[in-house]
Coordinates of C-alpha atoms and ligand atoms in Angstrom, one line a residue:
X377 CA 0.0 0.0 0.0
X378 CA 1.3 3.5 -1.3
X379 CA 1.2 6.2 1.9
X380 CA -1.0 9.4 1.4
X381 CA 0.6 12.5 1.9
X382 CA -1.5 15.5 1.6
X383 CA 0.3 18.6 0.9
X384 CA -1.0 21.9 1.2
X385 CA 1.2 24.9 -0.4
X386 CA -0.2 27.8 0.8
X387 CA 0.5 31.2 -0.1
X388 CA 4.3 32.9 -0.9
X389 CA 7.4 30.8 -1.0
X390 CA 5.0 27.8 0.0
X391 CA 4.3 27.8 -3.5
X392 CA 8.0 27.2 -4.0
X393 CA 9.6 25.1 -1.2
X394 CA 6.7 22.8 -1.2
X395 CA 6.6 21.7 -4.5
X396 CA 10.7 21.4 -3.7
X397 CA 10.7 18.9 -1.2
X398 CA 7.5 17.1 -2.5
X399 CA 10.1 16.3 -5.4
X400 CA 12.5 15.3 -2.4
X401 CA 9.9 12.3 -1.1
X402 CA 9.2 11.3 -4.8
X403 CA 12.5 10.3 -4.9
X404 CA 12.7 8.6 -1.9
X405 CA 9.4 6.3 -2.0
X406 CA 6.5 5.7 -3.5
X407 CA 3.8 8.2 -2.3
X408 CA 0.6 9.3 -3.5
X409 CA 0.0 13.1 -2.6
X410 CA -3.1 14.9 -2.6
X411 CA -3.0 18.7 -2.9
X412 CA -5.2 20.8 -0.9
X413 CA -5.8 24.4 -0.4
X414 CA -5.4 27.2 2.2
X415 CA -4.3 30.1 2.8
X416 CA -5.1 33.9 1.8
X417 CA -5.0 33.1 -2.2
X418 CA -8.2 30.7 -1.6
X419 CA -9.8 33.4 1.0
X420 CA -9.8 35.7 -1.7
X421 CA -11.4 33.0 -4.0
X422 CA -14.0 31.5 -1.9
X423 CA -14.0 33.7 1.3
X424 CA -12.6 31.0 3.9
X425 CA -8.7 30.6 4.2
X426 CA -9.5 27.1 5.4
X427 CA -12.2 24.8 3.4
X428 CA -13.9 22.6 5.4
X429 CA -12.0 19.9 2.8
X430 CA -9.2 21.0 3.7
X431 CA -9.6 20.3 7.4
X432 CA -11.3 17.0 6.7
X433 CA -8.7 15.4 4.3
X434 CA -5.8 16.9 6.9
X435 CA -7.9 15.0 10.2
X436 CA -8.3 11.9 7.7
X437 CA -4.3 11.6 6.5
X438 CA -1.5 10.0 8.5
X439 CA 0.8 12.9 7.3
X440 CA 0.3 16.4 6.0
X441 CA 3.3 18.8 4.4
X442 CA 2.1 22.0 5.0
X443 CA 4.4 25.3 3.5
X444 CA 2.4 28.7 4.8
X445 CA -0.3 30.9 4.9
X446 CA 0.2 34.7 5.0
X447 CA -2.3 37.2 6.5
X448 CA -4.9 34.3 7.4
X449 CA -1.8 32.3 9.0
X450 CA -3.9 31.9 12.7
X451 CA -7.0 30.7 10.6
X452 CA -5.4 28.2 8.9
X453 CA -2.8 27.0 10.8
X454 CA -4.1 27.1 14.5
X455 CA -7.3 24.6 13.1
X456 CA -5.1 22.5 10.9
X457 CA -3.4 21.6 14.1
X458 CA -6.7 21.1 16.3
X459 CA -7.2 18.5 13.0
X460 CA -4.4 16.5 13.8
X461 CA -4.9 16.7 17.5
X462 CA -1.1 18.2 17.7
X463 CA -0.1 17.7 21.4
X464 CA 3.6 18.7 20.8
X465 CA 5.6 20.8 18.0
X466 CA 8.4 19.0 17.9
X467 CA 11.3 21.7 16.9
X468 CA 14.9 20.9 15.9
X469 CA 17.0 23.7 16.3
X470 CA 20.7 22.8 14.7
X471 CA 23.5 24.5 13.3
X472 CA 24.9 23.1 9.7
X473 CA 28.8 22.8 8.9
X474 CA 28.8 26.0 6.2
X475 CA 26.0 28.2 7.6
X476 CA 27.4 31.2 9.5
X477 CA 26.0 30.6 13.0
X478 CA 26.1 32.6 16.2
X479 CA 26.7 29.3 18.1
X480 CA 28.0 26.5 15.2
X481 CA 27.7 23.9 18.2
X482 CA 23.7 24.0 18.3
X483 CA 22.1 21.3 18.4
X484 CA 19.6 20.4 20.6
X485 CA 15.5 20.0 20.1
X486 CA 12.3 21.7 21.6
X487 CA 9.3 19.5 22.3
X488 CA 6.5 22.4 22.9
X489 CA 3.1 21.7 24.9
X490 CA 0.8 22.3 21.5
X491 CA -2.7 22.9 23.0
X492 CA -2.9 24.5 25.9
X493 CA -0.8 27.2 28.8
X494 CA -1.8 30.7 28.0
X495 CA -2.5 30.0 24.5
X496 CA -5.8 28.2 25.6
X497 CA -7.8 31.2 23.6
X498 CA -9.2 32.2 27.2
X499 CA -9.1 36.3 27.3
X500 CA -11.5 38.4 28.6
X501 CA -11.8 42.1 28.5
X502 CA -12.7 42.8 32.0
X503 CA -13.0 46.9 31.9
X504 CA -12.0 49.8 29.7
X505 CA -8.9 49.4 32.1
X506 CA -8.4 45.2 32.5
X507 CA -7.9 42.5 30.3
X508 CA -7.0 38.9 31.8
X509 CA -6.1 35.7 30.5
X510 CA -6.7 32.2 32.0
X511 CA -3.6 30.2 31.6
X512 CA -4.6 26.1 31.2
X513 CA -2.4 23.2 32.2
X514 CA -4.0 19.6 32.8
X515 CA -2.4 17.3 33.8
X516 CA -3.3 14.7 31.0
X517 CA -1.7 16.9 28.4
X518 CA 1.5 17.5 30.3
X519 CA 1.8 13.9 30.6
X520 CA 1.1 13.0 27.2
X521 CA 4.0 15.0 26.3
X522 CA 5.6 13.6 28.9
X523 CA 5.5 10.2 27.8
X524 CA 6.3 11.3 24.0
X525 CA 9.5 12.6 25.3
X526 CA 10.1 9.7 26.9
X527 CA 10.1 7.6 23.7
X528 CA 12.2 10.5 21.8
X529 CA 14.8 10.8 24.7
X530 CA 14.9 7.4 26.2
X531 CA 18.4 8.6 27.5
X532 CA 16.8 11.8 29.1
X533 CA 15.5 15.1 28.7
X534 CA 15.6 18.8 30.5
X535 CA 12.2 20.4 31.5
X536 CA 12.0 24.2 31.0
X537 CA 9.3 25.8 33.7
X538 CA 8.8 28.4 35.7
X539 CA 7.3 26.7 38.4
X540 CA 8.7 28.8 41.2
X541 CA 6.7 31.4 40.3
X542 CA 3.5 30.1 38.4
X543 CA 3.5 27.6 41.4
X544 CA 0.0 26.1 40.4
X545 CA 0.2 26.1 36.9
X546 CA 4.2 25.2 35.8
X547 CA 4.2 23.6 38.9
X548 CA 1.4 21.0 37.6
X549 CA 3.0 20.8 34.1
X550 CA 6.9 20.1 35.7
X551 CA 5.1 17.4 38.7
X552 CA 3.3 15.6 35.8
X553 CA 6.3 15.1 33.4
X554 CA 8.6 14.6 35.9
X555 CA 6.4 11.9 37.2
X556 CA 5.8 9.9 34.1
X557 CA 9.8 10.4 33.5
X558 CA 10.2 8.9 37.0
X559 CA 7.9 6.0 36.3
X560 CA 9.7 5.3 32.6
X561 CA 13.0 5.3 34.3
X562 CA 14.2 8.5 31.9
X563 CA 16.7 10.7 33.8
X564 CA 15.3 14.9 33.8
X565 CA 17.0 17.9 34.2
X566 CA 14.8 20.6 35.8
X567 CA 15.6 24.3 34.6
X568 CA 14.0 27.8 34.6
X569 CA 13.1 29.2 31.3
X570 CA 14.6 32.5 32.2
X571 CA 17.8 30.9 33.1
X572 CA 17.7 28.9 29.9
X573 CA 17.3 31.6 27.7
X574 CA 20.8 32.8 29.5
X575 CA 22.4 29.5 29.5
X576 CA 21.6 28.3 25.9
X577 CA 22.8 31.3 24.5
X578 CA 26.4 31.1 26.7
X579 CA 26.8 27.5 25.8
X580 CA 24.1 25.4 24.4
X581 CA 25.7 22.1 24.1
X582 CA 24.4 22.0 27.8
X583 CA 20.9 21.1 26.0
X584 CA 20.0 18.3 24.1
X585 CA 16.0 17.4 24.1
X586 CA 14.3 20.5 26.3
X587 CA 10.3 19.6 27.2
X588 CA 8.8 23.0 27.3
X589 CA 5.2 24.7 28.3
X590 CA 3.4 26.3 25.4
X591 CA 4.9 29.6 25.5
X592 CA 7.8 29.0 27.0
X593 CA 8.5 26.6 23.6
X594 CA 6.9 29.4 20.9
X595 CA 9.9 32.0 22.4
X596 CA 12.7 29.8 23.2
X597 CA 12.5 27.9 20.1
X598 CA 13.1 31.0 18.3
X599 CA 15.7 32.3 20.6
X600 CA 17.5 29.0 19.4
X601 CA 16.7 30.0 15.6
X602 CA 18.8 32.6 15.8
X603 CA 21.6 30.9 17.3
X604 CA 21.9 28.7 14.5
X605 CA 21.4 31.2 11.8
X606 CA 18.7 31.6 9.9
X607 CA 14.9 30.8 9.6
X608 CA 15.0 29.4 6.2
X609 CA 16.7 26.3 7.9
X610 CA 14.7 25.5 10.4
X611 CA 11.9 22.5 10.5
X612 CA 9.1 21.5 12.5
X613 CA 6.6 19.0 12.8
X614 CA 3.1 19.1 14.9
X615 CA 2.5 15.5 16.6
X616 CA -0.8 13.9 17.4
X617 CA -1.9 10.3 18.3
X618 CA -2.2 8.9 14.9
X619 CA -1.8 12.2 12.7
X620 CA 0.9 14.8 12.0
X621 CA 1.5 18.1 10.1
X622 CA 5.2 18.9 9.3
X623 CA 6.0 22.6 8.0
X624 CA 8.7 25.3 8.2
X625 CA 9.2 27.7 11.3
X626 CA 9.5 30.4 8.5
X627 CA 6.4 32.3 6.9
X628 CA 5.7 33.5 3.5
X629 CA 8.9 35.5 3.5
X630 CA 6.8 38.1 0.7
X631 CA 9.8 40.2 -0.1
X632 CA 10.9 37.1 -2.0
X633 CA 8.1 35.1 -3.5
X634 CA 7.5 34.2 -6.4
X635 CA 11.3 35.0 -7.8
X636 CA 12.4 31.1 -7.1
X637 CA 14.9 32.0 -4.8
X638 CA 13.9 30.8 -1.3
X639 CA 15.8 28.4 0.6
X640 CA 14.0 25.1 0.5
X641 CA 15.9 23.4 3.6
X642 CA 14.0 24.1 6.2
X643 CA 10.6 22.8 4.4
X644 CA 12.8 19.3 2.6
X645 CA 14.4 18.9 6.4
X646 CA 10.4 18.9 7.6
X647 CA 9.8 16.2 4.8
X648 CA 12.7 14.5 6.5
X649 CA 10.7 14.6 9.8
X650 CA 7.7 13.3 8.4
X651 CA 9.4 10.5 6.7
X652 CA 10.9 9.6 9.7
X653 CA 7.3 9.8 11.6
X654 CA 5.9 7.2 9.0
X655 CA 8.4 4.6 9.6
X656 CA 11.3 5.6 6.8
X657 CA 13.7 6.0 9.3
X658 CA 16.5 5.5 6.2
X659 CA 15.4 7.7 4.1
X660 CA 14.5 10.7 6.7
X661 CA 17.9 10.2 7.7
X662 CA 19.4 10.0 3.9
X663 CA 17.4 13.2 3.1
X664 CA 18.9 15.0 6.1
X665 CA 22.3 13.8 5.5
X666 CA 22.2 15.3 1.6
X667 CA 21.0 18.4 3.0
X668 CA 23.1 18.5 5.2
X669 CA 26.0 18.0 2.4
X670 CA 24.1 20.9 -0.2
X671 CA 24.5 22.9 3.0
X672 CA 28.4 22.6 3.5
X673 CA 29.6 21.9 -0.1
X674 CA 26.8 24.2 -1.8
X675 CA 25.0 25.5 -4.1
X676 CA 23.7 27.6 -1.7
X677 CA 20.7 30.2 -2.0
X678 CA 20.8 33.9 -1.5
X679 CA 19.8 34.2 2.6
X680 CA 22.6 31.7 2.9
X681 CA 25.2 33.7 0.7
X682 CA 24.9 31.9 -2.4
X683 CA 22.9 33.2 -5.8
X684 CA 21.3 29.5 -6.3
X685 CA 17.7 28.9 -7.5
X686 CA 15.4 27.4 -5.0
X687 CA 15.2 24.6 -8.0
X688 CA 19.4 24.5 -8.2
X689 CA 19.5 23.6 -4.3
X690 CA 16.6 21.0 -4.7
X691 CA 18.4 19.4 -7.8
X692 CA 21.6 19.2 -5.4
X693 CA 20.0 17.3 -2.9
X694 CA 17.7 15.2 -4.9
X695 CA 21.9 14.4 -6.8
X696 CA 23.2 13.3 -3.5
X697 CA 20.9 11.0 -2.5
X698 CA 22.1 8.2 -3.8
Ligands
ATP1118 P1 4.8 35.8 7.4 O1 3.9 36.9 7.9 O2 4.2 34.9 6.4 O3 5.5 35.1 8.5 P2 7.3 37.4 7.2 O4 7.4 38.7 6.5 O5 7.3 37.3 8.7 O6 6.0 36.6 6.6 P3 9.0 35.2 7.1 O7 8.7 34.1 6.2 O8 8.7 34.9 8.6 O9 8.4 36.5 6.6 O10 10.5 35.5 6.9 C1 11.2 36.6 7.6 C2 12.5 36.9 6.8 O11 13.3 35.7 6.6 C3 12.2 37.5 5.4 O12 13.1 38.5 5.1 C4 12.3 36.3 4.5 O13 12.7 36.7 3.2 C5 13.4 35.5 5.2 N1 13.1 34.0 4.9 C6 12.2 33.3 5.5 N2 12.2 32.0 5.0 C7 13.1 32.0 4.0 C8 13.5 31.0 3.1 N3 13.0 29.7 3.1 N4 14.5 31.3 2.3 C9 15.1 32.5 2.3 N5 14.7 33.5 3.1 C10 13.7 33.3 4.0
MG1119 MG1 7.1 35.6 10.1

């Protein structure tokens, strides 16, 4: 049986790294993909950035290879990872051999609560003068990222809180994954996220697999970013029970669409993730390795320093895979 692989472009240089690493898998397996649409090109087309077919063939795949939306971004992605039941945004952040980095010896990943903390959705404008927002943490979703870290660091893992101040809330979230890391026999690390945000920076080889609360994850995943140099680099993938949705941490980058210039690493490095998440543990990890190559030994595209067409790079890597 072939594996179905929907792929949604999206709007900007989705339309161009997408397409790129779809040619990536095609020359890796044997998939069927199915094309759906979202994003602000559609909105203007049918007036909803996310078709309800869209959603529904998304919740019905094993794997979707999503590249971005621009102004409708929160309307498309936020659902598409409710579809998938996303309960951690799994997000590498590593430094390649031949891309000038702040710190060359990053490497370490973020697993990011997905659903809940204070991006529950829970605001409420109190008075002209107060807004609040209700922060959420159960302890069922703390420990189901607890025990997926578990599997993805058997050999152990640090836990970013802040759970000597947000004593009910972090301090739920760091008890529960603690616990379940307690009960698997996996070693953790406790650390505050303001402390982290000091220490990765000094010397982040300290940090290897880093279990994080919502927030905490969305801000010091992107700290780590730019320790490694550059957003058109870096991949993620959203994680549920039996359903994922792997994209790039970068957006439509406008100022370059549409000229066939944008890196496609970070987006063919999130094809490598999903590989990886259907079983193709070889040829996630040949893809990474020839990206990984095109990265030191080039061609290279413009963010990187090079003048090579997003098409020249993909070409490179697709060369060195076998
Ligand atoms: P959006 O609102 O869709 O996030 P943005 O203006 O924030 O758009 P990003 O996509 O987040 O743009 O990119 C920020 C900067 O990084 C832009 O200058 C963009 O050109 C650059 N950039 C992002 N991704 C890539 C890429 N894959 N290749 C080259 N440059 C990129
Ligand atoms: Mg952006």
């Amino acid at each position: 049986m072939t594996d179905e692989i929907v792929v949604v472009e999206g709007d900007g240089i989705g339309k161009e790294v997408v397409p790129a690493a779809v040619s990536v898998l095609d020359a890796v397996g044997d998939f069927e993909f199915v094309a759906a649409e979202a994003g602000d090109a559609v909105k203007e087309r049918t007036g909803e950035a996310l078709p309800q077919e869209t959603y529904d063939v998304v919740a019905d795949a094993d794997a979707t290879l999503f590249g971005a939306a621009g102004e409708t971004a929160a309307d498309v992605i936020l659902p598409l990872r409710t579809a998938v039941d996303s309960f951690v945004n799994v997000r590498p952040a590593k430094a390649y051999p031949g891309v000038n980095a702040l710190r060359p010896e990053t490497d370490l990943v973020f697993l990011r609560e997905n659903t809940e903390g204070v991006y529950s959705g829970h605001e409420d404008r109190l008075s002209a003068d107060l807004s609040t927002l209700t922060r959420v943490v159960t302890t069922s979703a703390s420990e189901r990222l607890a025990e997926f870290a578990c599997d993805y660091a058997p050999d152990g893992f640090q836990v970013a809180h802040k759970a000597n101040v947000m004593r009910e809330t972090d301090g739920r979230f760091r008890d529960a994954v603690v616990s379940v890391a307690e009960e698997r026999g996996v070693e953790t690390e406790e650390v505050l996220m303001d402390a982290f945000a000091t220490r990765v920076c000094l010397d982040p080889t300290q940090f290897d697999v880093v279990v994080c609360p919502n927030l905490a994850g969305d801000v010091l995943s992107d700290l780590a970013a730019g320790l490694v140099g550059g957003l058109g680099l870096l991949p993620s993938a959203n994680i549920g029970p039996d359903n994922a949705l792997f994209e790039p941490v970068h957006g439509t980058a406008p100022d370059i669409a549409g000229e066939g210039v944008a890196n496609p690493s970070a987006t063919i490095l999130s094809a490598a993730m999903l590989l990886e998440h259907l079983g193709y543990e070889d040829e996630g990890a040949a893809v990474r390795e020839a990206v990984e190559s095109t990265l030191a030994e080039g061609p290279r595209t413009a963010d990187l320093g090079g003048d090579a067409s997003t098409e020249a790079v993909t070409q490179a890597v697709i060369d060195r895979l076998d």
